Amino acid sequence: MPEGHAVSACQGKVVSIRGSVVDVHFPHGLPEMNNQLSAGDGGRVVLEVVAHLNSQVVRGIALTPTQGLARDSAVLDRGRPLRVPVGRRLLGRVFNVFGEAIDGGEALSGGEWRSIHQPPVPLAQRTTLSEIFETGIKAIDVIAPLERGGKSGLFGGAGVGKTVLITEMIHNMVGRHGGVSIFCGIGERCREGEELYREMAEAGVLDNTVMVFGQMNEPPGARFRVGHAALTMAEFFRDDLKQDVLLLMDNVFRFIQAGSEVSGLMGQFPSRLGYQPTLGTELAELEERISSTANGAITSVQAVYVPADDFTDPAAVHTFAHLSASIVLSRKRASEGLFPAIDLLQSSSKMLMPRIVDARHYRVAQEIRKTLAGYEELKDIIAMLGLEELSQDDRRVVYRARRLERFLTQPFFTTEQFTGHEGRMVSLEDTLTGCERILNDEFSDYPESSLYMIGSIEEVKRP
């Protein structure tokens, strides 16, 4: 906890406990909404005020386990909301929702601490220019370009390269933009967090990264607030240090799930499919804080789990409304060894318009989509009758599509030690030039394998 903050003398007593929901009676004035309360031995149980039930009773959600708490236990109002540390001292460290270091290193004390509840930037202070955020990853930059200060969804299951794509984006952000990266794990398994920490340390990107985790075994209140804690840290880098921030969140669905658990514990009547009635508001409170100003931008890449692949699920529908780009990872492409395993037809971006990207980029992207869609339609015929039965024009479409698929694979810096391929970061100009030359059949006499896992088109080896 931060030092030097005055603690309110407002004390109360526990009235009832139902799981993570604790009602507290305050006879001499109520704590404000979102205030932090301490209960139990040494204040080890932390509560957050979420409702005023009447003039003397508040309802709080526990952010820590409530074992050992009983009726009439003393509760202390801390007189302020939950706070987390901010500043350069966070770089290279791992924190929980309370701003406590959980990486075994030295605990942080003193310095500046800020409330996790901050208003979004007013519309008048936001930048209205649509700028492309180059990642150096060919498939993303051409087919689903990200927006600087925008929000992108990364849709993928286990084992299709989601974490690898995230670590590569962090590597490229640090190398190209000189910005900082913040990884926020919402409902992460401890195995995933530990592996990511180790991979980032090995890749040498940890010194420019802050990691914040609300683990899967923690109460829903902690998982529900960890996203806000990470955003408070990100806003300091953007507003005070005037740096660009890459914010990676895994997983937005688990934030919604935690909100649903909190809502159920509070006795709220569920909405459609059992979700909380406040789903839209809660998601907007988190998402609307991610924006760009004249000082800097928070660019967010969010992993999104879609329940039962149903894109009409309320969690997916509400998340889609906030995103400017959707990157879909394909298990089929991963099984074919085409990494990054991005589904080039399913992925899309609102940035891919002639007035935002230039006319050439738009034309090339549309031509790639048309070629790949044509190949997709011909796959059934090829499977039944063979490639020889296709017309000459159709055969050319297939050759182009297969070469494009292989050209849009890429060796990553973060996987060098596993694959033996030296990592490549490819500019958008080089990627567009390569795609144009393949579409113009310049490489029709080259084997497909010569385009696999290379950087720019200049690296193709003549057969």
Short mmCIF file of C-alpha atoms in Angstrom, two decimals:
data_model
loop_
_atom_site.label_atom_id
_atom_site.label_comp_id
_atom_site.label_asym_id
_atom_site.label_seq_id
_atom_site.Cartn_x
_atom_site.Cartn_y
_atom_site.Cartn_z
CA MET A 1 0.00 0.00 0.00
CA PRO A 2 1.23 3.57 -0.66
CA GLU A 3 2.65 5.50 2.25
CA GLY A 4 1.71 8.93 3.49
CA HIS A 5 -2.03 8.84 2.72
CA ALA A 6 -4.47 9.89 5.44
CA VAL A 7 -6.87 7.11 6.41
CA SER A 8 -10.49 7.98 7.20
CA ALA A 9 -11.62 7.25 10.74
CA CYS A 10 -15.01 6.05 9.42
CA GLN A 11 -15.60 2.57 10.87
CA GLY A 12 -18.38 0.06 10.38
CA LYS A 13 -19.35 -3.53 11.04
CA VAL A 14 -20.10 -6.48 8.77
CA VAL A 15 -23.84 -7.20 8.54
CA SER A 16 -23.86 -10.13 6.11
CA ILE A 17 -21.51 -12.14 3.88
CA ARG A 18 -22.59 -14.03 0.76
CA GLY A 19 -19.54 -15.34 -1.06
CA SER A 20 -17.68 -12.25 -2.31
CA VAL A 21 -20.54 -9.86 -1.45
CA VAL A 22 -20.26 -8.18 1.96
CA ASP A 23 -22.81 -5.74 3.43
CA VAL A 24 -21.39 -3.28 5.96
CA HIS A 25 -23.21 -1.00 8.44
CA PHE A 26 -21.73 2.50 8.89
CA PRO A 27 -23.60 4.41 11.64
CA HIS A 28 -21.71 7.71 11.15
CA GLY A 29 -21.88 8.42 7.42
CA LEU A 30 -21.40 6.25 4.33
CA PRO A 31 -18.16 5.77 2.36
CA GLU A 32 -18.30 7.05 -1.23
CA MET A 33 -18.86 4.74 -4.20
CA ASN A 34 -15.73 2.77 -5.26
CA ASN A 35 -14.03 3.52 -1.92
CA GLN A 36 -11.66 0.88 -0.61
CA LEU A 37 -12.61 -0.82 2.67
CA SER A 38 -10.37 -2.99 4.86
CA ALA A 39 -11.66 -5.79 7.08
CA GLY A 40 -10.39 -8.84 8.96
CA ASP A 41 -7.07 -9.31 10.75
CA GLY A 42 -4.70 -6.52 9.79
CA GLY A 43 -7.07 -5.35 7.05
CA ARG A 44 -6.19 -8.34 4.85
CA VAL A 45 -9.70 -8.51 3.31
CA VAL A 46 -10.08 -5.69 0.77
CA LEU A 47 -13.57 -4.60 -0.31
CA GLU A 48 -14.76 -2.08 -2.89
CA VAL A 49 -18.04 -0.20 -2.37
CA VAL A 50 -20.39 -0.96 -5.29
CA ALA A 51 -23.79 0.09 -3.90
CA HIS A 52 -25.47 2.17 -1.17
CA LEU A 53 -28.36 0.03 0.10
CA ASN A 54 -29.76 2.67 2.48
CA SER A 55 -28.60 5.60 4.60
CA GLN A 56 -26.39 3.38 6.80
CA VAL A 57 -25.55 0.20 4.83
CA VAL A 58 -23.20 -0.24 1.84
CA ARG A 59 -22.63 -3.31 -0.30
CA GLY A 60 -19.04 -4.17 -1.13
CA ILE A 61 -17.37 -6.71 -3.43
CA ALA A 62 -14.35 -8.53 -2.00
CA LEU A 63 -11.16 -8.30 -4.07
CA THR A 64 -9.48 -10.90 -1.82
CA PRO A 65 -10.82 -14.16 -0.30
CA THR A 66 -13.27 -13.56 2.59
CA GLN A 67 -12.27 -16.58 4.72
CA GLY A 68 -12.23 -15.71 8.41
CA LEU A 69 -14.59 -12.75 8.06
CA ALA A 70 -17.66 -12.90 10.34
CA ARG A 71 -20.67 -10.80 11.27
CA ASP A 72 -19.76 -7.79 13.45
CA SER A 73 -16.16 -7.85 12.13
CA ALA A 74 -14.74 -4.30 12.12
CA VAL A 75 -14.46 -2.58 8.73
CA LEU A 76 -12.39 0.54 8.05
CA ASP A 77 -13.11 3.01 5.23
CA ARG A 78 -9.78 3.94 3.62
CA GLY A 79 -11.31 7.21 2.40
CA ARG A 80 -10.18 6.69 -1.21
CA PRO A 81 -10.60 4.31 -4.15
CA LEU A 82 -8.22 1.46 -4.94
CA ARG A 83 -4.86 2.86 -6.15
CA VAL A 84 -1.93 1.56 -8.18
CA PRO A 85 1.61 2.93 -8.63
CA VAL A 86 2.54 4.79 -11.83
CA GLY A 87 5.82 5.87 -13.43
CA ARG A 88 8.93 4.50 -15.12
CA ARG A 89 9.72 2.42 -12.03
CA LEU A 90 7.03 -0.05 -13.18
CA LEU A 91 8.96 -1.12 -16.31
CA GLY A 92 10.11 -4.73 -16.22
CA ARG A 93 7.85 -5.60 -13.26
CA VAL A 94 4.75 -7.74 -12.69
CA PHE A 95 1.84 -6.50 -10.55
CA ASN A 96 -1.54 -7.58 -9.23
CA VAL A 97 -4.73 -5.48 -9.06
CA PHE A 98 -3.52 -3.75 -5.86
CA GLY A 99 -0.27 -2.56 -7.45
CA GLU A 100 1.74 -5.07 -5.43
CA ALA A 101 4.78 -6.60 -7.17
CA ILE A 102 4.27 -10.36 -7.66
CA ASP A 103 7.52 -11.14 -9.49
CA GLY A 104 9.52 -11.82 -6.32
CA GLY A 105 11.36 -8.52 -6.65
CA GLU A 106 11.54 -5.54 -4.32
CA ALA A 107 8.15 -4.17 -3.19
CA LEU A 108 7.20 -0.68 -4.40
CA SER A 109 6.47 1.95 -1.78
CA GLY A 110 6.17 5.71 -1.88
CA GLY A 111 6.16 7.56 -5.18
CA GLU A 112 2.98 8.43 -7.04
CA TRP A 113 -0.12 6.21 -6.78
CA ARG A 114 -3.34 6.88 -8.70
CA SER A 115 -6.95 5.77 -8.44
CA ILE A 116 -7.88 3.00 -10.88
CA HIS A 117 -11.15 4.85 -11.61
CA GLN A 118 -10.40 7.66 -14.06
CA PRO A 119 -12.77 9.42 -16.50
CA PRO A 120 -12.11 8.90 -20.23
CA VAL A 121 -10.40 11.70 -22.17
CA PRO A 122 -13.02 14.32 -23.24
CA LEU A 123 -13.88 14.20 -26.94
CA ALA A 124 -12.50 17.72 -27.47
CA GLN A 125 -9.01 16.55 -26.42
CA ARG A 126 -8.87 13.47 -28.64
CA THR A 127 -7.16 13.41 -32.00
CA THR A 128 -9.58 12.88 -34.86
CA LEU A 129 -7.02 11.86 -37.50
CA SER A 130 -7.10 8.21 -38.52
CA GLU A 131 -3.50 7.02 -38.56
CA ILE A 132 -2.26 3.55 -39.45
CA PHE A 133 -0.26 1.75 -36.75
CA GLU A 134 2.40 -0.30 -38.55
CA THR A 135 3.30 -3.55 -36.80
CA GLY A 136 5.96 -4.83 -39.22
CA ILE A 137 3.84 -8.01 -39.59
CA LYS A 138 2.95 -8.42 -43.28
CA ALA A 139 -0.45 -10.12 -43.02
CA ILE A 140 -1.79 -7.60 -40.48
CA ASP A 141 -0.46 -4.44 -42.15
CA VAL A 142 -1.91 -5.33 -45.58
CA ILE A 143 -5.22 -7.08 -44.81
CA ALA A 144 -6.26 -5.72 -41.38
CA PRO A 145 -4.22 -2.56 -40.63
CA LEU A 146 -4.41 -1.42 -37.02
CA GLU A 147 -5.37 2.10 -35.98
CA ARG A 148 -3.01 4.22 -33.87
CA GLY A 149 -4.96 4.82 -30.67
CA GLY A 150 -7.55 2.28 -31.77
CA LYS A 151 -8.73 -1.07 -30.48
CA SER A 152 -8.13 -4.35 -32.30
CA GLY A 153 -9.56 -7.75 -31.47
CA LEU A 154 -7.44 -10.91 -31.75
CA PHE A 155 -9.77 -13.88 -32.06
CA GLY A 156 -8.12 -17.25 -31.48
CA GLY A 157 -8.23 -20.45 -29.47
CA ALA A 158 -5.41 -22.28 -27.72
CA GLY A 159 -2.31 -23.25 -29.67
CA VAL A 160 -2.79 -21.11 -32.80
CA GLY A 161 -0.04 -18.59 -32.00
CA LYS A 162 -1.90 -15.87 -30.09
CA THR A 163 0.82 -15.39 -27.46
CA VAL A 164 3.59 -15.47 -30.09
CA LEU A 165 1.77 -12.76 -32.09
CA ILE A 166 1.39 -10.67 -28.92
CA THR A 167 5.10 -10.95 -27.96
CA GLU A 168 6.14 -10.10 -31.55
CA MET A 169 3.95 -6.97 -31.48
CA ILE A 170 5.60 -5.95 -28.20
CA HIS A 171 9.06 -6.54 -29.74
CA ASN A 172 8.22 -4.46 -32.83
CA MET A 173 6.59 -1.68 -30.80
CA VAL A 174 9.70 -1.25 -28.66
CA GLY A 175 12.05 -1.49 -31.65
CA ARG A 176 10.20 0.89 -33.96
CA HIS A 177 8.23 3.35 -31.84
CA GLY A 178 10.34 3.61 -28.70
CA GLY A 179 7.10 3.25 -26.77
CA VAL A 180 6.13 1.07 -23.84
CA SER A 181 4.00 -2.05 -23.69
CA ILE A 182 1.56 -3.05 -20.97
CA PHE A 183 0.28 -6.61 -20.81
CA CYS A 184 -2.95 -7.07 -18.85
CA GLY A 185 -3.93 -10.65 -18.02
CA ILE A 186 -7.61 -10.84 -17.02
CA GLY A 187 -8.44 -14.28 -15.61
CA GLU A 188 -5.07 -15.63 -16.79
CA ARG A 189 -3.93 -19.10 -15.84
CA CYS A 190 -0.72 -18.83 -13.80
CA ARG A 191 0.97 -21.12 -16.37
CA GLU A 192 0.20 -18.65 -19.20
CA GLY A 193 1.49 -15.69 -17.21
CA GLU A 194 4.70 -17.44 -16.17
CA GLU A 195 5.40 -18.63 -19.75
CA LEU A 196 4.79 -15.16 -21.19
CA TYR A 197 7.08 -13.56 -18.58
CA ARG A 198 9.85 -16.05 -19.40
CA GLU A 199 9.43 -15.65 -23.19
CA MET A 200 9.54 -11.86 -22.94
CA ALA A 201 12.65 -11.99 -20.75
CA GLU A 202 14.36 -14.28 -23.29
CA ALA A 203 13.29 -12.05 -26.19
CA GLY A 204 14.78 -9.01 -24.42
CA VAL A 205 11.57 -6.92 -24.39
CA LEU A 206 10.85 -7.06 -20.64
CA ASP A 207 12.68 -3.79 -19.82
CA ASN A 208 10.06 -1.80 -21.74
CA THR A 209 7.06 -3.77 -20.52
CA VAL A 210 4.74 -3.69 -17.52
CA MET A 211 2.65 -6.78 -16.72
CA VAL A 212 -0.54 -6.75 -14.63
CA PHE A 213 -2.37 -9.96 -13.74
CA GLY A 214 -5.72 -10.85 -12.23
CA GLN A 215 -5.34 -14.62 -12.05
CA MET A 216 -8.07 -17.15 -12.65
CA ASN A 217 -8.11 -18.31 -9.01
CA GLU A 218 -8.70 -14.79 -7.67
CA PRO A 219 -12.18 -13.55 -6.67
CA PRO A 220 -14.32 -12.06 -9.48
CA GLY A 221 -13.92 -8.56 -8.00
CA ALA A 222 -10.15 -8.65 -8.60
CA ARG A 223 -10.54 -9.95 -12.17
CA PHE A 224 -13.18 -7.27 -12.80
CA ARG A 225 -10.85 -4.41 -11.75
CA VAL A 226 -7.47 -5.49 -13.12
CA GLY A 227 -8.20 -3.97 -16.55
CA HIS A 228 -8.84 -0.57 -14.92
CA ALA A 229 -5.57 -0.89 -12.97
CA ALA A 230 -3.59 -1.53 -16.19
CA LEU A 231 -5.30 1.41 -17.95
CA THR A 232 -4.34 3.78 -15.12
CA MET A 233 -0.69 2.79 -15.61
CA ALA A 234 -1.03 3.21 -19.40
CA GLU A 235 -2.65 6.66 -19.08
CA PHE A 236 0.35 7.92 -17.06
CA PHE A 237 2.78 6.94 -19.84
CA ARG A 238 0.52 8.61 -22.45
CA ASP A 239 -0.43 11.82 -20.61
CA ASP A 240 2.54 12.55 -18.32
CA LEU A 241 5.47 10.98 -20.18
CA LYS A 242 3.94 11.64 -23.65
CA GLN A 243 4.74 8.16 -24.95
CA ASP A 244 2.86 5.79 -27.21
CA VAL A 245 1.59 2.74 -25.36
CA LEU A 246 0.76 -0.71 -26.71
CA LEU A 247 -1.84 -2.24 -24.39
CA LEU A 248 -2.39 -5.99 -24.74
CA MET A 249 -5.39 -7.49 -22.96
CA ASP A 250 -6.02 -11.19 -22.59
CA ASN A 251 -8.95 -11.84 -22.32
CA VAL A 252 -11.80 -9.34 -22.68
CA PHE A 253 -14.36 -12.14 -22.42
CA ARG A 254 -13.05 -12.96 -18.93
CA PHE A 255 -13.57 -9.31 -17.91
CA ILE A 256 -17.22 -9.63 -18.99
CA GLN A 257 -17.43 -13.01 -17.25
CA ALA A 258 -16.11 -11.51 -13.98
CA GLY A 259 -18.71 -8.71 -14.27
CA SER A 260 -21.40 -11.34 -14.73
CA GLU A 261 -20.26 -13.15 -11.56
CA VAL A 262 -20.24 -9.88 -9.58
CA SER A 263 -23.70 -9.01 -10.90
CA GLY A 264 -25.07 -12.44 -9.92
CA LEU A 265 -23.57 -12.20 -6.42
CA MET A 266 -25.21 -8.79 -5.96
CA GLY A 267 -28.60 -10.30 -6.82
CA GLN A 268 -29.17 -8.35 -10.04
CA PHE A 269 -31.71 -9.81 -12.45
CA PRO A 270 -29.79 -11.38 -15.39
CA SER A 271 -30.18 -10.19 -18.96
CA ARG A 272 -30.09 -12.25 -22.19
CA LEU A 273 -28.15 -15.56 -21.95
CA GLY A 274 -27.46 -14.93 -18.25
CA TYR A 275 -25.23 -11.87 -18.77
CA GLN A 276 -25.38 -8.90 -16.41
CA PRO A 277 -27.90 -6.14 -17.33
CA THR A 278 -25.03 -3.60 -17.15
CA LEU A 279 -22.75 -5.41 -19.66
CA GLY A 280 -22.70 -2.57 -22.22
CA THR A 281 -21.95 0.11 -19.61
CA GLU A 282 -19.20 -1.87 -17.87
CA LEU A 283 -17.42 -2.70 -21.13
CA ALA A 284 -17.71 0.92 -22.30
CA GLU A 285 -16.21 2.20 -19.01
CA LEU A 286 -13.11 0.13 -19.79
CA GLU A 287 -12.92 0.56 -23.59
CA GLU A 288 -13.61 4.32 -23.72
CA ARG A 289 -10.44 5.05 -21.73
CA ILE A 290 -8.39 3.64 -24.64
CA SER A 291 -7.81 6.57 -27.01
CA SER A 292 -5.22 8.86 -28.58
CA THR A 293 -4.55 12.50 -27.67
CA ALA A 294 -2.09 15.13 -28.89
CA ASN A 295 0.41 13.78 -26.30
CA GLY A 296 0.39 10.12 -27.28
CA ALA A 297 -1.79 7.12 -28.04
CA ILE A 298 -2.89 3.96 -26.28
CA THR A 299 -3.19 1.35 -29.01
CA SER A 300 -4.90 -1.78 -27.78
CA VAL A 301 -4.79 -5.36 -29.03
CA GLN A 302 -7.34 -7.46 -27.19
CA ALA A 303 -7.72 -11.21 -27.22
CA VAL A 304 -11.40 -12.08 -27.46
CA TYR A 305 -12.85 -15.52 -26.78
CA VAL A 306 -16.10 -16.18 -28.64
CA PRO A 307 -18.32 -18.69 -26.75
CA ALA A 308 -19.11 -21.71 -28.93
CA ASP A 309 -17.98 -19.70 -32.01
CA ASP A 310 -21.29 -17.81 -31.81
CA PHE A 311 -20.60 -14.28 -33.03
CA THR A 312 -24.15 -13.23 -32.04
CA ASP A 313 -23.31 -13.84 -28.35
CA PRO A 314 -23.87 -10.56 -26.39
CA ALA A 315 -20.23 -10.56 -25.17
CA ALA A 316 -18.92 -10.71 -28.77
CA VAL A 317 -21.50 -8.22 -30.12
CA HIS A 318 -20.72 -5.57 -27.47
CA THR A 319 -16.96 -6.04 -27.93
CA PHE A 320 -17.19 -5.76 -31.74
CA ALA A 321 -18.85 -2.34 -31.41
CA HIS A 322 -15.64 -0.92 -29.87
CA LEU A 323 -13.10 -2.47 -32.28
CA SER A 324 -11.56 -0.85 -35.35
CA ALA A 325 -9.90 -4.07 -36.56
CA SER A 326 -10.58 -7.81 -36.14
CA ILE A 327 -7.77 -10.33 -36.61
CA VAL A 328 -9.01 -13.91 -36.79
CA LEU A 329 -6.53 -16.74 -36.17
CA SER A 330 -7.17 -20.01 -37.98
CA ARG A 331 -6.40 -23.46 -36.59
CA LYS A 332 -6.40 -24.81 -40.15
CA ARG A 333 -3.61 -22.42 -41.23
CA ALA A 334 -1.63 -23.26 -38.09
CA SER A 335 -1.90 -26.98 -38.92
CA GLU A 336 -0.51 -26.22 -42.41
CA GLY A 337 2.48 -24.43 -40.85
CA LEU A 338 1.44 -21.03 -42.20
CA PHE A 339 2.48 -18.70 -39.36
CA PRO A 340 1.24 -16.22 -38.27
CA ALA A 341 -1.94 -18.29 -38.68
CA ILE A 342 -4.12 -15.30 -39.62
CA ASP A 343 -7.29 -16.08 -41.59
CA LEU A 344 -6.83 -13.57 -44.41
CA LEU A 345 -10.48 -13.66 -45.54
CA GLN A 346 -12.12 -13.47 -42.10
CA SER A 347 -9.88 -10.67 -40.77
CA SER A 348 -10.97 -7.09 -41.45
CA SER A 349 -10.30 -3.47 -40.51
CA LYS A 350 -12.25 -0.21 -40.66
CA MET A 351 -8.95 1.45 -41.64
CA LEU A 352 -8.93 -0.32 -45.01
CA MET A 353 -10.58 2.52 -46.96
CA PRO A 354 -9.04 4.51 -49.84
CA ARG A 355 -9.23 7.82 -47.92
CA ILE A 356 -7.26 6.38 -44.94
CA VAL A 357 -4.83 3.96 -46.55
CA ASP A 358 -3.80 5.13 -50.02
CA ALA A 359 -5.51 3.94 -53.21
CA ARG A 360 -2.67 1.53 -54.01
CA HIS A 361 -2.88 -0.25 -50.63
CA TYR A 362 -6.67 -0.52 -50.94
CA ARG A 363 -6.42 -1.92 -54.50
CA VAL A 364 -3.76 -4.50 -53.54
CA ALA A 365 -5.71 -5.64 -50.45
CA GLN A 366 -8.91 -6.06 -52.49
CA GLU A 367 -7.01 -8.00 -55.18
CA ILE A 368 -5.50 -10.32 -52.52
CA ARG A 369 -8.98 -10.96 -51.05
CA LYS A 370 -10.44 -11.64 -54.51
CA THR A 371 -7.62 -14.08 -55.37
CA LEU A 372 -7.87 -15.95 -52.05
CA ALA A 373 -11.69 -16.10 -52.25
CA GLY A 374 -11.42 -17.55 -55.77
CA TYR A 375 -8.95 -20.19 -54.51
CA GLU A 376 -11.31 -21.06 -51.64
CA GLU A 377 -14.16 -21.70 -54.12
CA LEU A 378 -11.92 -23.92 -56.28
CA LYS A 379 -10.67 -26.10 -53.39
CA ASP A 380 -13.61 -28.54 -53.60
CA ILE A 381 -13.08 -29.06 -57.34
CA ILE A 382 -9.34 -29.57 -56.83
CA ALA A 383 -10.03 -32.11 -54.04
CA MET A 384 -12.43 -34.12 -56.28
CA LEU A 385 -10.96 -33.80 -59.76
CA GLY A 386 -7.42 -32.51 -59.31
CA LEU A 387 -5.68 -29.34 -60.43
CA GLU A 388 -5.35 -30.57 -64.03
CA GLU A 389 -9.12 -30.29 -64.63
CA LEU A 390 -9.16 -26.53 -64.01
CA SER A 391 -9.07 -23.96 -66.81
CA GLN A 392 -5.87 -22.06 -67.45
CA ASP A 393 -7.25 -18.90 -65.77
CA ASP A 394 -8.40 -20.81 -62.68
CA ARG A 395 -5.02 -22.51 -62.42
CA ARG A 396 -3.32 -19.10 -62.44
CA VAL A 397 -5.62 -17.97 -59.58
CA VAL A 398 -4.61 -21.04 -57.55
CA TYR A 399 -0.88 -20.50 -58.19
CA ARG A 400 -1.16 -16.81 -57.22
CA ALA A 401 -3.19 -17.56 -54.07
CA ARG A 402 -0.80 -20.27 -52.85
CA ARG A 403 2.20 -17.98 -53.38
CA LEU A 404 0.44 -15.11 -51.61
CA GLU A 405 -0.36 -17.37 -48.64
CA ARG A 406 3.29 -18.34 -48.34
CA PHE A 407 4.60 -14.81 -48.85
CA LEU A 408 2.35 -13.58 -46.00
CA THR A 409 4.05 -15.99 -43.58
CA GLN A 410 6.89 -14.41 -41.62
CA PRO A 411 9.74 -15.49 -39.31
CA PHE A 412 9.39 -13.80 -35.91
CA PHE A 413 12.13 -12.40 -33.69
CA THR A 414 10.50 -13.95 -30.63
CA THR A 415 10.66 -17.47 -32.13
CA GLU A 416 14.23 -17.40 -33.51
CA GLN A 417 15.49 -19.80 -30.85
CA PHE A 418 12.77 -22.35 -31.75
CA THR A 419 12.62 -22.14 -35.55
CA GLY A 420 16.18 -21.28 -36.54
CA HIS A 421 14.75 -18.60 -38.88
CA GLU A 422 16.10 -15.11 -38.30
CA GLY A 423 13.26 -12.69 -37.43
CA ARG A 424 12.04 -10.17 -40.00
CA MET A 425 10.22 -6.87 -39.63
CA VAL A 426 8.83 -5.83 -43.01
CA SER A 427 7.71 -2.33 -43.96
CA LEU A 428 4.27 -1.83 -45.49
CA GLU A 429 5.86 -0.54 -48.73
CA ASP A 430 7.93 -3.74 -49.13
CA THR A 431 4.90 -5.92 -48.39
CA LEU A 432 2.71 -4.14 -50.97
CA THR A 433 5.48 -4.35 -53.59
CA GLY A 434 5.85 -8.11 -52.97
CA CYS A 435 2.10 -8.75 -53.18
CA GLU A 436 1.82 -6.69 -56.39
CA ARG A 437 4.63 -8.64 -58.06
CA ILE A 438 3.05 -11.99 -57.09
CA LEU A 439 -0.36 -10.83 -58.41
CA ASN A 440 1.39 -9.85 -61.69
CA ASP A 441 2.68 -13.45 -62.00
CA GLU A 442 6.35 -12.44 -61.73
CA PHE A 443 7.03 -15.49 -59.56
CA SER A 444 4.93 -18.09 -61.41
CA ASP A 445 8.10 -20.03 -62.37
CA TYR A 446 9.41 -20.02 -58.76
CA PRO A 447 8.52 -22.89 -56.41
CA GLU A 448 5.99 -21.98 -53.69
CA SER A 449 8.51 -22.93 -51.01
CA SER A 450 10.86 -20.13 -52.11
CA LEU A 451 8.31 -17.56 -50.82
CA TYR A 452 7.78 -19.31 -47.47
CA MET A 453 9.10 -17.66 -44.25
CA ILE A 454 10.91 -14.77 -45.88
CA GLY A 455 10.82 -11.02 -45.16
CA SER A 456 10.64 -8.78 -48.24
CA ILE A 457 10.21 -10.19 -51.77
CA GLU A 458 13.90 -9.45 -52.48
CA GLU A 459 14.84 -12.46 -50.32
CA VAL A 460 13.34 -14.95 -52.80
CA LYS A 461 15.99 -17.37 -54.02
CA ARG A 462 15.91 -18.08 -57.75
CA PRO A 463 15.38 -21.82 -58.36
#
